[in-house]
Amino acid sequence: MKILTFDIEDWFHIIQKYPDDILDKWDNYEVRIHHSMDMIFKVLEDNNVKATFFILGYIARKHPEIVKKIHNLGYEVAAHSDMHKAAYLQSREEYKKDLTDCINSLENITGEKVLSYRAPGFSIKKQNVSAFEVLNELGIKYDASIFPATREDGGFDDFSESTPSIIKYKGIKIKEFPMSVNTAFGRRFTVTGGGYFRFFPYRWMRNMIENSDYTMTYFHPRDFDPKQPMLDGLSLKRKFKSYYNLSKSYIKFKQMIHDFDFIDMRSANNLIDWENVPIVDLSRYS
Ligand SMILES: [Zn+2]
């Protein structure tokens, strides 16, 4: 099973930690998302592939036409928070308000209930597993926020599964679609999104996908925009991870979509025998 997902945000949403007055800055930055969205739509249409789009509430209010187009083309509209702030940096109340704002902004456009969610930067970690209670309260049934490996920021390194699982937490259950991971050189990492997608040669990636039963992806519009400005104040490591090899990523992406059969999360949900997936009880982290 290979699932195609996108996190829909602009070039400047690469951070999950920022000062409170960020909105003024964001509103004055150049908007670059539209061209990349057209590139994404084209690949999906050319290959007749469906995908899940985790969209920021900020983007839904600024560019409602993007959400409309995603919805009208029959792709899944899902939530990616309102303001791209790390989930673990917020109090429960702040987190709930932010996600409510996002869901409302999306549902106002589509008229349909949002059922799927991914936290910005995979920011549900051991310390904030209570986020799953909030997801449950807001009617989220499918989560894709778990990155079962060590990450610079976010990541749940001792989450035991890297295939679809049921998360149990204080009497609630949520269907989890974790990021898929590959192991090499004693490390767990993913090649189907982020810096490693751009770093590895395509034939390596293709091999890893071929040899996996489950592949989850995450791409952003900015991944296909080599001319985007570089955000100020990033560490060298972060700059490398965010901007290395951008000029090659669209070609690689197109090749990957052409070579494999990808589906969206809704279709994956229908194909999975949920009675027989691993159950991960997170209550011990509370
Ligand atoms: Zn994001």
PDB file of C-alpha atoms and ligand atoms in Angstrom:
ATOM      1  CA  MET A   1       0.000   0.000   0.000  1.00  0.00           C
ATOM      2  CA  LYS A   2       1.377   3.368  -1.082  1.00  0.00           C
ATOM      3  CA  ILE A   3      -0.341   6.516   0.139  1.00  0.00           C
ATOM      4  CA  LEU A   4       0.133   9.931  -1.424  1.00  0.00           C
ATOM      5  CA  THR A   5      -0.261  12.989   0.794  1.00  0.00           C
ATOM      6  CA  PHE A   6       0.668  16.665   0.647  1.00  0.00           C
ATOM      7  CA  ASP A   7       1.007  19.272   3.372  1.00  0.00           C
ATOM      8  CA  ILE A   8      -0.415  22.436   1.839  1.00  0.00           C
ATOM      9  CA  GLU A   9       1.445  25.522   2.999  1.00  0.00           C
ATOM     10  CA  ASP A  10       3.581  28.258   1.467  1.00  0.00           C
ATOM     11  CA  TRP A  11       7.386  28.488   1.268  1.00  0.00           C
ATOM     12  CA  PHE A  12       7.666  30.334   4.601  1.00  0.00           C
ATOM     13  CA  HIS A  13       5.812  27.687   6.617  1.00  0.00           C
ATOM     14  CA  ILE A  14       8.920  25.589   7.124  1.00  0.00           C
ATOM     15  CA  ILE A  15       9.061  26.361  10.840  1.00  0.00           C
ATOM     16  CA  GLN A  16       6.844  25.288  13.735  1.00  0.00           C
ATOM     17  CA  LYS A  17       8.383  27.611  16.336  1.00  0.00           C
ATOM     18  CA  TYR A  18       8.036  31.365  15.923  1.00  0.00           C
ATOM     19  CA  PRO A  19       7.144  34.565  17.776  1.00  0.00           C
ATOM     20  CA  ASP A  20       3.508  35.553  18.359  1.00  0.00           C
ATOM     21  CA  ASP A  21       3.569  38.397  15.833  1.00  0.00           C
ATOM     22  CA  ILE A  22       4.412  36.091  12.913  1.00  0.00           C
ATOM     23  CA  LEU A  23       1.148  36.787  11.086  1.00  0.00           C
ATOM     24  CA  ASP A  24       2.295  40.309  10.108  1.00  0.00           C
ATOM     25  CA  LYS A  25       5.393  38.810   8.546  1.00  0.00           C
ATOM     26  CA  TRP A  26       3.548  36.035   6.783  1.00  0.00           C
ATOM     27  CA  ASP A  27       1.030  38.472   5.318  1.00  0.00           C
ATOM     28  CA  ASN A  28       3.866  40.494   3.799  1.00  0.00           C
ATOM     29  CA  TYR A  29       5.798  37.643   2.238  1.00  0.00           C
ATOM     30  CA  GLU A  30       5.588  36.862  -1.431  1.00  0.00           C
ATOM     31  CA  VAL A  31       2.900  34.259  -2.236  1.00  0.00           C
ATOM     32  CA  ARG A  32       4.451  31.376  -4.194  1.00  0.00           C
ATOM     33  CA  ILE A  33       2.084  28.472  -3.661  1.00  0.00           C
ATOM     34  CA  HIS A  34      -0.059  28.646  -6.806  1.00  0.00           C
ATOM     35  CA  HIS A  35       2.458  27.595  -9.416  1.00  0.00           C
ATOM     36  CA  SER A  36       3.523  24.573  -7.377  1.00  0.00           C
ATOM     37  CA  MET A  37      -0.105  23.580  -6.792  1.00  0.00           C
ATOM     38  CA  ASP A  38      -0.624  23.561 -10.567  1.00  0.00           C
ATOM     39  CA  MET A  39       2.435  21.319 -10.930  1.00  0.00           C
ATOM     40  CA  ILE A  40       0.982  18.916  -8.347  1.00  0.00           C
ATOM     41  CA  PHE A  41      -2.483  18.905  -9.946  1.00  0.00           C
ATOM     42  CA  LYS A  42      -0.930  18.179 -13.335  1.00  0.00           C
ATOM     43  CA  VAL A  43       0.969  15.095 -12.146  1.00  0.00           C
ATOM     44  CA  LEU A  44      -2.122  13.742 -10.389  1.00  0.00           C
ATOM     45  CA  GLU A  45      -4.326  14.322 -13.433  1.00  0.00           C
ATOM     46  CA  ASP A  46      -1.774  12.877 -15.877  1.00  0.00           C
ATOM     47  CA  ASN A  47      -1.483   9.699 -13.813  1.00  0.00           C
ATOM     48  CA  ASN A  48      -5.106   9.539 -12.624  1.00  0.00           C
ATOM     49  CA  VAL A  49      -3.996   9.399  -8.998  1.00  0.00           C
ATOM     50  CA  LYS A  50      -5.886  10.537  -5.896  1.00  0.00           C
ATOM     51  CA  ALA A  51      -4.215  12.090  -2.857  1.00  0.00           C
ATOM     52  CA  THR A  52      -4.913  13.464   0.601  1.00  0.00           C
ATOM     53  CA  PHE A  53      -4.162  17.167   1.148  1.00  0.00           C
ATOM     54  CA  PHE A  54      -3.441  18.317   4.710  1.00  0.00           C
ATOM     55  CA  ILE A  55      -4.158  22.031   4.483  1.00  0.00           C
ATOM     56  CA  LEU A  56      -3.384  24.918   6.848  1.00  0.00           C
ATOM     57  CA  GLY A  57      -6.371  26.987   7.965  1.00  0.00           C
ATOM     58  CA  TYR A  58      -4.204  30.016   7.133  1.00  0.00           C
ATOM     59  CA  ILE A  59      -4.033  28.863   3.488  1.00  0.00           C
ATOM     60  CA  ALA A  60      -7.772  28.126   3.386  1.00  0.00           C
ATOM     61  CA  ARG A  61      -8.603  31.712   4.387  1.00  0.00           C
ATOM     62  CA  LYS A  62      -5.926  33.351   2.206  1.00  0.00           C
ATOM     63  CA  HIS A  63      -6.455  31.199  -0.862  1.00  0.00           C
ATOM     64  CA  PRO A  64      -9.872  29.505  -0.630  1.00  0.00           C
ATOM     65  CA  GLU A  65      -9.705  28.742  -4.362  1.00  0.00           C
ATOM     66  CA  ILE A  66      -6.958  26.198  -3.624  1.00  0.00           C
ATOM     67  CA  VAL A  67      -9.190  24.285  -1.204  1.00  0.00           C
ATOM     68  CA  LYS A  68     -12.103  24.496  -3.655  1.00  0.00           C
ATOM     69  CA  LYS A  69     -10.009  23.076  -6.458  1.00  0.00           C
ATOM     70  CA  ILE A  70      -8.679  20.208  -4.315  1.00  0.00           C
ATOM     71  CA  HIS A  71     -12.226  19.387  -3.276  1.00  0.00           C
ATOM     72  CA  ASN A  72     -13.761  19.785  -6.747  1.00  0.00           C
ATOM     73  CA  LEU A  73     -11.162  17.484  -8.285  1.00  0.00           C
ATOM     74  CA  GLY A  74     -12.262  14.778  -5.844  1.00  0.00           C
ATOM     75  CA  TYR A  75      -9.181  14.808  -3.633  1.00  0.00           C
ATOM     76  CA  GLU A  76      -9.376  14.512   0.141  1.00  0.00           C
ATOM     77  CA  VAL A  77      -9.381  17.783   2.114  1.00  0.00           C
ATOM     78  CA  ALA A  78      -7.701  17.226   5.505  1.00  0.00           C
ATOM     79  CA  ALA A  79      -6.378  19.411   8.346  1.00  0.00           C
ATOM     80  CA  HIS A  80      -2.756  20.430   9.014  1.00  0.00           C
ATOM     81  CA  SER A  81      -3.421  22.905  11.897  1.00  0.00           C
ATOM     82  CA  ASP A  82      -4.344  26.536  11.505  1.00  0.00           C
ATOM     83  CA  MET A  83      -1.003  28.314  11.986  1.00  0.00           C
ATOM     84  CA  HIS A  84       1.618  25.562  11.675  1.00  0.00           C
ATOM     85  CA  LYS A  85       2.683  25.788  15.288  1.00  0.00           C
ATOM     86  CA  ALA A  86       4.232  22.685  16.878  1.00  0.00           C
ATOM     87  CA  ALA A  87       1.488  20.787  18.718  1.00  0.00           C
ATOM     88  CA  TYR A  88       3.758  20.101  21.704  1.00  0.00           C
ATOM     89  CA  LEU A  89       4.402  23.826  22.229  1.00  0.00           C
ATOM     90  CA  GLN A  90       0.732  24.591  22.866  1.00  0.00           C
ATOM     91  CA  SER A  91      -1.478  24.154  25.887  1.00  0.00           C
ATOM     92  CA  ARG A  92      -4.425  21.852  25.366  1.00  0.00           C
ATOM     93  CA  GLU A  93      -6.740  24.878  25.020  1.00  0.00           C
ATOM     94  CA  GLU A  94      -4.488  26.606  22.476  1.00  0.00           C
ATOM     95  CA  TYR A  95      -4.108  23.404  20.518  1.00  0.00           C
ATOM     96  CA  LYS A  96      -7.836  22.779  20.443  1.00  0.00           C
ATOM     97  CA  LYS A  97      -8.609  26.334  19.359  1.00  0.00           C
ATOM     98  CA  ASP A  98      -5.997  26.277  16.591  1.00  0.00           C
ATOM     99  CA  LEU A  99      -7.256  22.991  15.172  1.00  0.00           C
ATOM    100  CA  THR A 100     -10.901  24.082  15.479  1.00  0.00           C
ATOM    101  CA  ASP A 101     -10.084  27.224  13.467  1.00  0.00           C
ATOM    102  CA  CYS A 102      -8.439  25.097  10.789  1.00  0.00           C
ATOM    103  CA  ILE A 103     -11.280  22.586  10.551  1.00  0.00           C
ATOM    104  CA  ASN A 104     -13.911  25.374  10.433  1.00  0.00           C
ATOM    105  CA  SER A 105     -12.029  27.204   7.674  1.00  0.00           C
ATOM    106  CA  LEU A 106     -11.864  24.036   5.570  1.00  0.00           C
ATOM    107  CA  GLU A 107     -15.434  22.894   6.230  1.00  0.00           C
ATOM    108  CA  ASN A 108     -16.803  26.379   5.418  1.00  0.00           C
ATOM    109  CA  ILE A 109     -15.399  25.929   1.925  1.00  0.00           C
ATOM    110  CA  THR A 110     -16.201  22.278   1.214  1.00  0.00           C
ATOM    111  CA  GLY A 111     -19.348  21.783   3.287  1.00  0.00           C
ATOM    112  CA  GLU A 112     -17.958  18.398   4.327  1.00  0.00           C
ATOM    113  CA  LYS A 113     -16.648  17.097   7.628  1.00  0.00           C
ATOM    114  CA  VAL A 114     -12.849  16.957   7.903  1.00  0.00           C
ATOM    115  CA  LEU A 115     -11.844  13.467   9.039  1.00  0.00           C
ATOM    116  CA  SER A 116      -8.071  13.309   8.574  1.00  0.00           C
ATOM    117  CA  TYR A 117      -5.247  15.246  10.198  1.00  0.00           C
ATOM    118  CA  ARG A 118      -1.487  15.614  10.292  1.00  0.00           C
ATOM    119  CA  ALA A 119       0.259  17.760  12.894  1.00  0.00           C
ATOM    120  CA  PRO A 120       2.779  20.298  11.547  1.00  0.00           C
ATOM    121  CA  GLY A 121       6.281  18.850  11.626  1.00  0.00           C
ATOM    122  CA  PHE A 122       4.939  15.500  12.957  1.00  0.00           C
ATOM    123  CA  SER A 123       4.742  17.272  16.307  1.00  0.00           C
ATOM    124  CA  ILE A 124       2.790  14.701  18.331  1.00  0.00           C
ATOM    125  CA  LYS A 125       5.432  13.241  20.617  1.00  0.00           C
ATOM    126  CA  LYS A 126       5.500  11.303  23.871  1.00  0.00           C
ATOM    127  CA  GLN A 127       5.015  14.516  25.845  1.00  0.00           C
ATOM    128  CA  ASN A 128       1.743  15.519  24.154  1.00  0.00           C
ATOM    129  CA  VAL A 129      -0.109  12.280  23.391  1.00  0.00           C
ATOM    130  CA  SER A 130      -3.153  13.928  24.982  1.00  0.00           C
ATOM    131  CA  ALA A 131      -3.496  15.600  21.553  1.00  0.00           C
ATOM    132  CA  PHE A 132      -5.338  12.414  20.546  1.00  0.00           C
ATOM    133  CA  GLU A 133      -8.135  13.315  22.962  1.00  0.00           C
ATOM    134  CA  VAL A 134      -8.510  16.652  21.203  1.00  0.00           C
ATOM    135  CA  LEU A 135      -8.547  14.956  17.796  1.00  0.00           C
ATOM    136  CA  ASN A 136     -11.290  12.674  19.037  1.00  0.00           C
ATOM    137  CA  GLU A 137     -13.301  15.619  20.389  1.00  0.00           C
ATOM    138  CA  LEU A 138     -13.059  17.373  17.021  1.00  0.00           C
ATOM    139  CA  GLY A 139     -14.225  14.351  15.029  1.00  0.00           C
ATOM    140  CA  ILE A 140     -10.859  13.401  13.513  1.00  0.00           C
ATOM    141  CA  LYS A 141     -10.879   9.666  12.699  1.00  0.00           C
ATOM    142  CA  TYR A 142      -7.597   9.279  10.827  1.00  0.00           C
ATOM    143  CA  ASP A 143      -4.282  10.645  11.965  1.00  0.00           C
ATOM    144  CA  ALA A 144      -0.969  10.827  10.115  1.00  0.00           C
ATOM    145  CA  SER A 145       1.069  12.725  12.730  1.00  0.00           C
ATOM    146  CA  ILE A 146       3.332   9.958  13.971  1.00  0.00           C
ATOM    147  CA  PHE A 147       6.898   9.863  12.693  1.00  0.00           C
ATOM    148  CA  PRO A 148       8.222   6.641  14.241  1.00  0.00           C
ATOM    149  CA  ALA A 149      11.889   7.610  14.290  1.00  0.00           C
ATOM    150  CA  THR A 150      14.179  10.232  15.750  1.00  0.00           C
ATOM    151  CA  ARG A 151      13.728  13.622  14.135  1.00  0.00           C
ATOM    152  CA  GLU A 152      15.365  16.960  14.721  1.00  0.00           C
ATOM    153  CA  ASP A 153      12.009  18.282  15.866  1.00  0.00           C
ATOM    154  CA  GLY A 154       8.913  16.166  16.423  1.00  0.00           C
ATOM    155  CA  GLY A 155       9.157  12.418  15.952  1.00  0.00           C
ATOM    156  CA  PHE A 156       8.093   9.556  18.217  1.00  0.00           C
ATOM    157  CA  ASP A 157      11.162   7.341  18.329  1.00  0.00           C
ATOM    158  CA  ASP A 158       9.711   4.554  20.457  1.00  0.00           C
ATOM    159  CA  PHE A 159       6.381   4.289  18.655  1.00  0.00           C
ATOM    160  CA  SER A 160       6.471   0.570  17.913  1.00  0.00           C
ATOM    161  CA  GLU A 161       4.784   0.485  14.504  1.00  0.00           C
ATOM    162  CA  SER A 162       5.509   1.980  11.121  1.00  0.00           C
ATOM    163  CA  THR A 163       2.404   0.558   9.430  1.00  0.00           C
ATOM    164  CA  PRO A 164      -1.284   1.481   9.922  1.00  0.00           C
ATOM    165  CA  SER A 165      -2.274   0.850  13.550  1.00  0.00           C
ATOM    166  CA  ILE A 166      -5.004   1.612  16.054  1.00  0.00           C
ATOM    167  CA  ILE A 167      -3.943   4.106  18.704  1.00  0.00           C
ATOM    168  CA  LYS A 168      -5.623   3.652  22.048  1.00  0.00           C
ATOM    169  CA  TYR A 169      -5.506   6.415  24.583  1.00  0.00           C
ATOM    170  CA  LYS A 170      -7.733   6.797  27.670  1.00  0.00           C
ATOM    171  CA  GLY A 171     -10.681   4.935  26.177  1.00  0.00           C
ATOM    172  CA  ILE A 172     -10.501   6.530  22.733  1.00  0.00           C
ATOM    173  CA  LYS A 173      -9.342   4.943  19.495  1.00  0.00           C
ATOM    174  CA  ILE A 174      -7.889   6.638  16.424  1.00  0.00           C
ATOM    175  CA  LYS A 175      -6.733   5.052  13.201  1.00  0.00           C
ATOM    176  CA  GLU A 176      -3.098   5.928  12.718  1.00  0.00           C
ATOM    177  CA  PHE A 177      -1.282   6.128   9.374  1.00  0.00           C
ATOM    178  CA  PRO A 178       2.281   6.675  10.565  1.00  0.00           C
ATOM    179  CA  MET A 179       5.070   7.846   8.335  1.00  0.00           C
ATOM    180  CA  SER A 180       6.762   4.825   6.775  1.00  0.00           C
ATOM    181  CA  VAL A 181      10.403   4.346   7.629  1.00  0.00           C
ATOM    182  CA  ASN A 182      13.317   2.514   6.103  1.00  0.00           C
ATOM    183  CA  THR A 183      16.292   1.221   7.995  1.00  0.00           C
ATOM    184  CA  ALA A 184      19.867   1.545   6.792  1.00  0.00           C
ATOM    185  CA  PHE A 185      23.182   1.936   8.591  1.00  0.00           C
ATOM    186  CA  GLY A 186      21.337   1.227  11.869  1.00  0.00           C
ATOM    187  CA  ARG A 187      19.125   4.279  11.490  1.00  0.00           C
ATOM    188  CA  ARG A 188      15.431   4.705  10.758  1.00  0.00           C
ATOM    189  CA  PHE A 189      14.540   7.397   8.284  1.00  0.00           C
ATOM    190  CA  THR A 190      12.133   8.069   5.451  1.00  0.00           C
ATOM    191  CA  VAL A 191      12.880   8.635   1.788  1.00  0.00           C
ATOM    192  CA  THR A 192       9.365   9.546   0.662  1.00  0.00           C
ATOM    193  CA  GLY A 193       9.298  13.131   1.850  1.00  0.00           C
ATOM    194  CA  GLY A 194      11.469  15.909   3.227  1.00  0.00           C
ATOM    195  CA  GLY A 195      15.244  16.193   2.934  1.00  0.00           C
ATOM    196  CA  TYR A 196      15.952  12.513   2.304  1.00  0.00           C
ATOM    197  CA  PHE A 197      13.605  12.493  -0.676  1.00  0.00           C
ATOM    198  CA  ARG A 198      15.775  15.107  -2.314  1.00  0.00           C
ATOM    199  CA  PHE A 199      19.046  13.633  -1.074  1.00  0.00           C
ATOM    200  CA  PHE A 200      18.800  10.011  -2.249  1.00  0.00           C
ATOM    201  CA  PRO A 201      19.190   9.079  -5.906  1.00  0.00           C
ATOM    202  CA  TYR A 202      15.871   7.969  -7.400  1.00  0.00           C
ATOM    203  CA  ARG A 203      16.965   4.360  -7.976  1.00  0.00           C
ATOM    204  CA  TRP A 204      17.682   3.958  -4.229  1.00  0.00           C
ATOM    205  CA  MET A 205      14.288   5.334  -3.390  1.00  0.00           C
ATOM    206  CA  ARG A 206      12.569   3.126  -5.918  1.00  0.00           C
ATOM    207  CA  ASN A 207      14.307   0.109  -4.408  1.00  0.00           C
ATOM    208  CA  MET A 208      13.212   1.024  -0.904  1.00  0.00           C
ATOM    209  CA  ILE A 209       9.616   1.562  -2.015  1.00  0.00           C
ATOM    210  CA  GLU A 210       9.611  -1.724  -3.938  1.00  0.00           C
ATOM    211  CA  ASN A 211      10.810  -3.580  -0.865  1.00  0.00           C
ATOM    212  CA  SER A 212       8.240  -2.072   1.525  1.00  0.00           C
ATOM    213  CA  ASP A 213       4.693  -3.275   2.188  1.00  0.00           C
ATOM    214  CA  TYR A 214       3.626   0.192   3.281  1.00  0.00           C
ATOM    215  CA  THR A 215       4.754   3.573   2.006  1.00  0.00           C
ATOM    216  CA  MET A 216       3.514   6.898   3.333  1.00  0.00           C
ATOM    217  CA  THR A 217       4.596  10.140   1.676  1.00  0.00           C
ATOM    218  CA  TYR A 218       4.621  13.838   2.526  1.00  0.00           C
ATOM    219  CA  PHE A 219       5.269  16.531  -0.020  1.00  0.00           C
ATOM    220  CA  HIS A 220       4.794  20.295   0.000  1.00  0.00           C
ATOM    221  CA  PRO A 221       4.208  22.769  -2.820  1.00  0.00           C
ATOM    222  CA  ARG A 222       7.590  24.374  -1.991  1.00  0.00           C
ATOM    223  CA  ASP A 223       9.343  21.040  -2.636  1.00  0.00           C
ATOM    224  CA  PHE A 224       8.828  21.796  -6.326  1.00  0.00           C
ATOM    225  CA  ASP A 225       9.880  25.457  -6.233  1.00  0.00           C
ATOM    226  CA  PRO A 226      13.673  25.815  -6.634  1.00  0.00           C
ATOM    227  CA  LYS A 227      13.384  29.606  -6.942  1.00  0.00           C
ATOM    228  CA  GLN A 228      11.834  30.157  -3.513  1.00  0.00           C
ATOM    229  CA  PRO A 229      13.581  32.616  -1.170  1.00  0.00           C
ATOM    230  CA  MET A 230      15.516  31.213   1.771  1.00  0.00           C
ATOM    231  CA  LEU A 231      13.951  31.987   5.131  1.00  0.00           C
ATOM    232  CA  ASP A 232      16.164  34.065   7.470  1.00  0.00           C
ATOM    233  CA  GLY A 233      17.560  32.704  10.684  1.00  0.00           C
ATOM    234  CA  LEU A 234      17.806  29.000   9.847  1.00  0.00           C
ATOM    235  CA  SER A 235      20.723  26.841  10.964  1.00  0.00           C
ATOM    236  CA  LEU A 236      23.077  25.562   8.272  1.00  0.00           C
ATOM    237  CA  LYS A 237      21.809  22.027   8.847  1.00  0.00           C
ATOM    238  CA  ARG A 238      18.230  23.144   8.438  1.00  0.00           C
ATOM    239  CA  LYS A 239      19.069  25.092   5.286  1.00  0.00           C
ATOM    240  CA  PHE A 240      20.660  21.999   3.801  1.00  0.00           C
ATOM    241  CA  LYS A 241      17.663  19.853   4.723  1.00  0.00           C
ATOM    242  CA  SER A 242      15.139  22.329   3.380  1.00  0.00           C
ATOM    243  CA  TYR A 243      16.732  23.495   0.161  1.00  0.00           C
ATOM    244  CA  TYR A 244      19.238  20.874  -1.050  1.00  0.00           C
ATOM    245  CA  ASN A 245      18.588  19.481  -4.532  1.00  0.00           C
ATOM    246  CA  LEU A 246      15.252  21.286  -4.969  1.00  0.00           C
ATOM    247  CA  SER A 247      15.769  21.600  -8.704  1.00  0.00           C
ATOM    248  CA  LYS A 248      15.630  17.821  -9.160  1.00  0.00           C
ATOM    249  CA  SER A 249      12.689  17.047  -6.916  1.00  0.00           C
ATOM    250  CA  TYR A 250       9.851  17.519  -9.422  1.00  0.00           C
ATOM    251  CA  ILE A 251      11.425  15.142 -11.939  1.00  0.00           C
ATOM    252  CA  LYS A 252      11.925  12.550  -9.198  1.00  0.00           C
ATOM    253  CA  PHE A 253       8.406  13.050  -7.933  1.00  0.00           C
ATOM    254  CA  LYS A 254       6.897  12.601 -11.394  1.00  0.00           C
ATOM    255  CA  GLN A 255       8.927   9.440 -11.911  1.00  0.00           C
ATOM    256  CA  MET A 256       7.796   8.028  -8.574  1.00  0.00           C
ATOM    257  CA  ILE A 257       4.102   8.721  -9.296  1.00  0.00           C
ATOM    258  CA  HIS A 258       4.526   7.139 -12.724  1.00  0.00           C
ATOM    259  CA  ASP A 259       6.307   4.015 -11.407  1.00  0.00           C
ATOM    260  CA  PHE A 260       3.994   3.138  -8.494  1.00  0.00           C
ATOM    261  CA  ASP A 261       0.261   3.008  -7.792  1.00  0.00           C
ATOM    262  CA  PHE A 262      -0.513   5.570  -5.115  1.00  0.00           C
ATOM    263  CA  ILE A 263      -3.861   6.017  -3.353  1.00  0.00           C
ATOM    264  CA  ASP A 264      -5.272   8.567  -0.909  1.00  0.00           C
ATOM    265  CA  MET A 265      -5.931   7.924   2.801  1.00  0.00           C
ATOM    266  CA  ARG A 266      -9.681   7.477   2.295  1.00  0.00           C
ATOM    267  CA  SER A 267      -9.114   4.614  -0.143  1.00  0.00           C
ATOM    268  CA  ALA A 268      -6.392   3.149   2.067  1.00  0.00           C
ATOM    269  CA  ASN A 269      -8.806   3.208   4.992  1.00  0.00           C
ATOM    270  CA  ASN A 270     -11.298   1.127   2.995  1.00  0.00           C
ATOM    271  CA  LEU A 271      -8.654  -1.417   2.026  1.00  0.00           C
ATOM    272  CA  ILE A 272      -7.181  -1.992   5.478  1.00  0.00           C
ATOM    273  CA  ASP A 273      -8.499  -4.831   7.621  1.00  0.00           C
ATOM    274  CA  TRP A 274      -8.590  -2.765  10.818  1.00  0.00           C
ATOM    275  CA  GLU A 275      -9.485  -5.800  12.925  1.00  0.00           C
ATOM    276  CA  ASN A 276      -6.029  -7.162  12.277  1.00  0.00           C
ATOM    277  CA  VAL A 277      -3.674  -4.203  12.608  1.00  0.00           C
ATOM    278  CA  PRO A 278      -1.380  -3.637  15.604  1.00  0.00           C
ATOM    279  CA  ILE A 279      -2.874  -1.792  18.577  1.00  0.00           C
ATOM    280  CA  VAL A 280      -0.637   0.791  20.212  1.00  0.00           C
ATOM    281  CA  ASP A 281      -1.699   1.843  23.683  1.00  0.00           C
ATOM    282  CA  LEU A 282      -0.295   5.287  24.497  1.00  0.00           C
ATOM    283  CA  SER A 283      -1.895   5.609  27.939  1.00  0.00           C
ATOM    284  CA  ARG A 284       1.457   4.964  29.626  1.00  0.00           C
ATOM    285  CA  TYR A 285       2.769   8.300  28.335  1.00  0.00           C
ATOM    286  CA  SER A 286       0.100  10.387  30.030  1.00  0.00           C
TER     287      SER A 286
HETATM  288 ZN    ZN B   1       3.668  21.471   7.468  1.00  0.00          ZN
END
